[in-house]
Amino acid sequence: DTAVSQTPKYLVTQMGNDKSIKCEQNLGHDTMYWYKQDSKKFLKIMFSYNNKELIINETVPNRFSPKSPDKAHLNLHINSLELGDSAVYFCASSQERQGGDEKLFFGSGTQLSVL
Amino acid sequence: RKEVEQDPGPFNVPEGATVAFNCTYSNSASQSFFWYRQDCRKEPKLLMSVYSSGNEDGRFTAQLNRASQYISLLIRDSKLSDSATYLCVGIDSWGKLQFGAGTQVVVTP
C-alpha cells in the first residue's frame, strides 16, 4: 500500500484554467504538507496542516487554496493557472509538527505543466 | 543568504570509492538536521537523521559540526545505486524545515 498517494501524476493545462491535486496518507500522521519543487530543484513549503488546522501558510499567491476535509487528506486547488506555476508539487506527511524531530514522507509528486 | 546551502555537484565517484560532501546552515540554534535522497523524477526519501554525536547507517555516515555550522554525509564503498541527489535539511529560526537544493552524486562503473 502506498503511504502517501497523490493524483494526478502529470497535469498539463492551459493558462487561466483551474485545477486540483489530491493527496491522501494512510500512515495515521497528524500533519500534512504541500511542497513545490521548481526547475532549480529547491523544495519550498507552501502549506502545512495539523489535524485539519492550517499551521503554515507561506507567501503563496491566494490562487492556491489548500483544503483538508480530514487529517488523512490534503488537497490543493489552483485558480487561474500561470506559466510560473509549472513545477513538481509534492504532498508529504509527518507524525510531528514542524520544528520538532519530524520525518517527512512524500508522495510521488505531481508534475504540473502550464502552457 | 539561503538557510541551507549545498554544493550542487555533480560528484563523480568510481564504484567502490568513498565520497563526502557538506551542507552549511545559517540558523545556529537549529537542533535537527536530516539527509534526504532524491532520485531523478522521484520523491525525496529520508536517508538519515543527523544527531549531535553523528549518525552511522551501514555505508552512510552523517556528522554535525556546530562550530562551523555544517553537516556532512560520507558514503563508503559507493554502489551504482547510490547515484542520486542528496538533500540537506535544517530548521530555520521560525521552526520550519528548509531544504537545500541538493548535491548530485554520480557513481560510475
Short mmCIF file of C-alpha atoms in Angstrom, two decimals:
data_model
loop_
_atom_site.label_atom_id
_atom_site.label_comp_id
_atom_site.label_asym_id
_atom_site.label_seq_id
_atom_site.Cartn_x
_atom_site.Cartn_y
_atom_site.Cartn_z
CA ASP A 1 0.00 0.00 0.00
CA THR A 2 1.26 3.45 -0.90
CA ALA A 3 1.76 5.51 2.26
CA VAL A 4 1.27 8.96 0.71
CA SER A 5 -0.52 9.00 -2.60
CA GLN A 6 -1.25 11.98 -4.76
CA THR A 7 -3.10 12.34 -8.05
CA PRO A 8 -2.67 13.08 -10.82
CA LYS A 9 0.96 12.26 -11.53
CA TYR A 10 1.03 14.56 -14.55
CA LEU A 11 -1.10 17.59 -15.21
CA VAL A 12 -0.86 19.57 -18.43
CA THR A 13 -3.17 22.53 -18.76
CA GLN A 14 -3.64 25.92 -20.32
CA MET A 15 -3.00 29.24 -18.65
CA GLY A 16 -6.02 30.56 -16.84
CA ASN A 17 -7.51 27.16 -16.02
CA ASP A 18 -8.37 25.93 -12.53
CA LYS A 19 -7.03 22.57 -11.39
CA SER A 20 -6.83 20.42 -8.27
CA ILE A 21 -4.31 17.94 -6.94
CA LYS A 22 -5.41 15.38 -4.37
CA CYS A 23 -3.38 13.81 -1.60
CA GLU A 24 -4.11 11.05 0.86
CA GLN A 25 -1.95 9.40 3.53
CA ASN A 26 -2.65 6.14 5.30
CA LEU A 27 0.12 6.46 7.88
CA GLY A 28 -2.11 7.89 10.58
CA HIS A 29 0.01 11.06 10.65
CA ASP A 30 -1.34 14.28 12.10
CA THR A 31 0.46 16.71 9.83
CA MET A 32 0.35 17.09 6.06
CA TYR A 33 2.16 19.46 3.72
CA TRP A 34 2.35 20.77 0.20
CA TYR A 35 5.78 21.47 -1.22
CA LYS A 36 6.74 22.97 -4.57
CA GLN A 37 9.94 21.98 -6.37
CA ASP A 38 10.86 24.31 -9.17
CA SER A 39 13.31 23.90 -12.04
CA LYS A 40 16.19 24.85 -9.75
CA LYS A 41 15.27 21.88 -7.56
CA PHE A 42 14.57 23.86 -4.39
CA LEU A 43 11.85 22.26 -2.32
CA LYS A 44 9.79 25.02 -0.76
CA ILE A 45 6.97 24.56 1.68
CA MET A 46 3.67 26.06 0.68
CA PHE A 47 1.22 24.90 3.33
CA SER A 48 1.04 22.69 6.37
CA TYR A 49 -2.00 21.34 8.16
CA ASN A 50 -2.12 19.68 11.55
CA ASN A 51 -5.31 17.77 12.28
CA LYS A 52 -7.16 19.75 9.61
CA GLU A 53 -5.91 23.06 11.00
CA LEU A 54 -3.75 25.33 8.85
CA ILE A 55 -0.46 25.93 10.67
CA ILE A 56 1.89 27.09 7.93
CA ASN A 57 0.89 29.33 5.06
CA GLU A 58 3.92 30.63 3.21
CA THR A 59 3.83 33.63 0.91
CA VAL A 60 1.93 31.77 -1.72
CA PRO A 61 -0.46 33.56 -4.10
CA ASN A 62 -4.04 33.29 -2.94
CA ARG A 63 -4.80 31.49 -6.19
CA PHE A 64 -3.55 28.46 -4.27
CA SER A 65 -6.05 27.13 -1.77
CA PRO A 66 -5.47 24.01 0.31
CA LYS A 67 -8.37 22.04 1.70
CA SER A 68 -8.20 19.37 4.37
CA PRO A 69 -11.50 17.52 4.79
CA ASP A 70 -9.91 15.23 7.38
CA LYS A 71 -6.42 14.62 8.69
CA ALA A 72 -5.75 11.93 6.09
CA HIS A 73 -6.41 14.20 3.12
CA LEU A 74 -4.94 17.48 1.94
CA ASN A 75 -5.95 18.72 -1.48
CA LEU A 76 -4.56 21.68 -3.38
CA HIS A 77 -6.71 23.79 -5.65
CA ILE A 78 -5.12 26.28 -8.01
CA ASN A 79 -7.12 29.01 -9.73
CA SER A 80 -6.16 30.96 -12.85
CA LEU A 81 -3.01 28.97 -13.55
CA GLU A 82 0.05 30.89 -14.72
CA LEU A 83 3.16 29.81 -16.60
CA GLY A 84 5.23 30.26 -13.43
CA ASP A 85 3.14 27.66 -11.63
CA SER A 86 4.82 24.95 -13.68
CA ALA A 87 6.71 22.78 -11.21
CA VAL A 88 6.54 19.49 -9.37
CA TYR A 89 4.21 19.60 -6.38
CA PHE A 90 4.83 17.14 -3.57
CA CYS A 91 2.45 16.22 -0.82
CA ALA A 92 4.03 14.98 2.41
CA SER A 93 3.04 13.90 5.88
CA SER A 94 4.73 13.59 9.26
CA GLN A 95 3.76 12.48 12.72
CA GLU A 96 5.08 15.64 14.36
CA ARG A 97 4.50 19.30 13.63
CA GLN A 98 7.36 21.24 12.08
CA GLY A 99 10.01 22.41 14.48
CA GLY A 100 10.39 19.05 16.13
CA ASP A 101 12.14 15.93 15.07
CA GLU A 102 9.64 15.24 12.35
CA LYS A 103 10.45 12.99 9.44
CA LEU A 104 8.64 13.62 6.19
CA PHE A 105 7.08 11.01 3.97
CA PHE A 106 6.49 12.30 0.46
CA GLY A 107 4.03 11.40 -2.24
CA SER A 108 5.40 10.65 -5.69
CA GLY A 109 4.77 14.18 -6.94
CA THR A 110 2.55 15.88 -9.49
CA GLN A 111 4.32 17.38 -12.48
CA LEU A 112 2.29 20.44 -13.45
CA SER A 113 2.93 21.99 -16.84
CA VAL A 114 1.11 25.19 -17.69
CA LEU A 115 1.10 26.02 -21.41
CA ARG B 1 21.95 34.04 2.22
CA LYS B 2 19.96 30.83 1.95
CA GLU B 3 19.15 28.93 5.15
CA VAL B 4 20.76 25.76 3.87
CA GLU B 5 23.38 25.67 1.13
CA GLN B 6 24.89 22.77 -0.74
CA ASP B 7 27.44 22.26 -3.47
CA PRO B 8 25.27 21.14 -6.40
CA GLY B 9 28.00 18.87 -7.79
CA PRO B 10 27.94 16.57 -9.61
CA PHE B 11 30.35 14.48 -7.62
CA ASN B 12 31.54 11.77 -9.99
CA VAL B 13 32.62 8.76 -7.94
CA PRO B 14 34.08 5.46 -9.14
CA GLU B 15 32.22 2.44 -7.85
CA GLY B 16 33.70 1.29 -4.56
CA ALA B 17 35.19 4.67 -3.69
CA THR B 18 34.28 6.99 -0.84
CA VAL B 19 32.60 10.32 -1.37
CA ALA B 20 31.84 13.05 1.14
CA PHE B 21 30.12 16.39 0.86
CA ASN B 22 28.93 19.12 3.16
CA CYS B 23 25.97 21.34 3.71
CA THR B 24 26.15 24.68 5.54
CA TYR B 25 23.31 26.12 7.57
CA SER B 26 22.65 29.61 8.86
CA ASN B 27 20.47 29.02 11.93
CA SER B 28 22.92 28.37 14.75
CA ALA B 29 20.05 27.39 17.06
CA SER B 30 18.87 24.58 14.82
CA GLN B 31 18.76 21.25 16.65
CA SER B 32 17.55 18.93 13.93
CA PHE B 33 19.09 18.03 10.62
CA PHE B 34 18.35 15.39 8.05
CA TRP B 35 19.64 13.96 4.83
CA TYR B 36 17.12 13.00 2.17
CA ARG B 37 17.81 11.18 -1.06
CA GLN B 38 16.01 12.08 -4.26
CA ASP B 39 16.25 10.01 -7.42
CA CYS B 40 15.59 11.66 -10.76
CA ARG B 41 11.88 12.48 -11.17
CA LYS B 42 11.04 10.80 -7.87
CA GLU B 43 10.06 11.96 -4.42
CA PRO B 44 12.61 12.67 -1.68
CA LYS B 45 13.07 9.88 0.83
CA LEU B 46 14.56 10.19 4.27
CA LEU B 47 18.05 8.76 4.34
CA MET B 48 19.04 9.55 7.90
CA SER B 49 18.73 11.99 10.75
CA VAL B 50 21.83 13.82 11.91
CA TYR B 51 22.44 13.86 15.63
CA SER B 52 24.94 15.89 17.62
CA SER B 53 27.00 12.78 18.11
CA GLY B 54 26.82 11.91 14.43
CA ASN B 55 24.97 9.01 12.90
CA GLU B 56 26.05 5.94 11.01
CA ASP B 57 23.83 3.64 8.99
CA GLY B 58 25.71 0.99 7.07
CA ARG B 59 27.87 2.69 4.46
CA PHE B 60 26.48 6.13 5.27
CA THR B 61 27.86 8.42 7.98
CA ALA B 62 26.48 11.82 8.86
CA GLN B 63 28.32 14.32 11.04
CA LEU B 64 27.37 17.65 12.55
CA ASN B 65 29.92 20.41 13.07
CA ARG B 66 28.27 23.11 15.15
CA ALA B 67 31.30 25.36 15.38
CA SER B 68 31.47 25.73 11.60
CA GLN B 69 27.75 25.22 11.08
CA TYR B 70 27.80 22.43 8.61
CA ILE B 71 26.69 18.84 8.33
CA SER B 72 28.37 16.23 6.22
CA LEU B 73 27.45 12.99 4.53
CA LEU B 74 30.01 10.33 3.73
CA ILE B 75 29.28 7.32 1.56
CA ARG B 76 31.72 4.43 1.70
CA ASP B 77 32.10 1.67 -0.87
CA SER B 78 29.86 3.53 -3.32
CA LYS B 79 27.35 1.49 -5.30
CA LEU B 80 25.85 2.37 -8.66
CA SER B 81 22.51 2.58 -6.88
CA ASP B 82 23.84 5.41 -4.71
CA SER B 83 23.59 7.73 -7.72
CA ALA B 84 21.04 10.33 -6.69
CA THR B 85 20.66 13.86 -5.39
CA TYR B 86 21.19 14.22 -1.67
CA LEU B 87 19.15 16.92 0.02
CA CYS B 88 20.26 18.51 3.25
CA VAL B 89 17.51 19.69 5.60
CA GLY B 90 17.76 22.05 8.54
CA ILE B 91 15.31 24.04 10.59
CA ASP B 92 15.11 27.80 10.27
CA SER B 93 14.60 30.29 13.05
CA TRP B 94 10.83 30.02 12.62
CA GLY B 95 10.93 26.29 13.22
CA LYS B 96 10.28 25.35 9.62
CA LEU B 97 12.17 22.74 7.65
CA GLN B 98 14.43 24.22 5.00
CA PHE B 99 15.72 22.08 2.18
CA GLY B 100 18.95 22.64 0.36
CA ALA B 101 18.96 22.42 -3.44
CA GLY B 102 20.79 19.13 -3.27
CA THR B 103 24.15 17.61 -4.16
CA GLN B 104 24.18 15.30 -7.14
CA VAL B 105 26.26 12.14 -6.85
CA VAL B 106 27.02 10.02 -9.90
CA VAL B 107 28.63 6.67 -9.26
CA THR B 108 30.38 5.29 -12.32
CA PRO B 109 31.34 1.67 -13.09
#
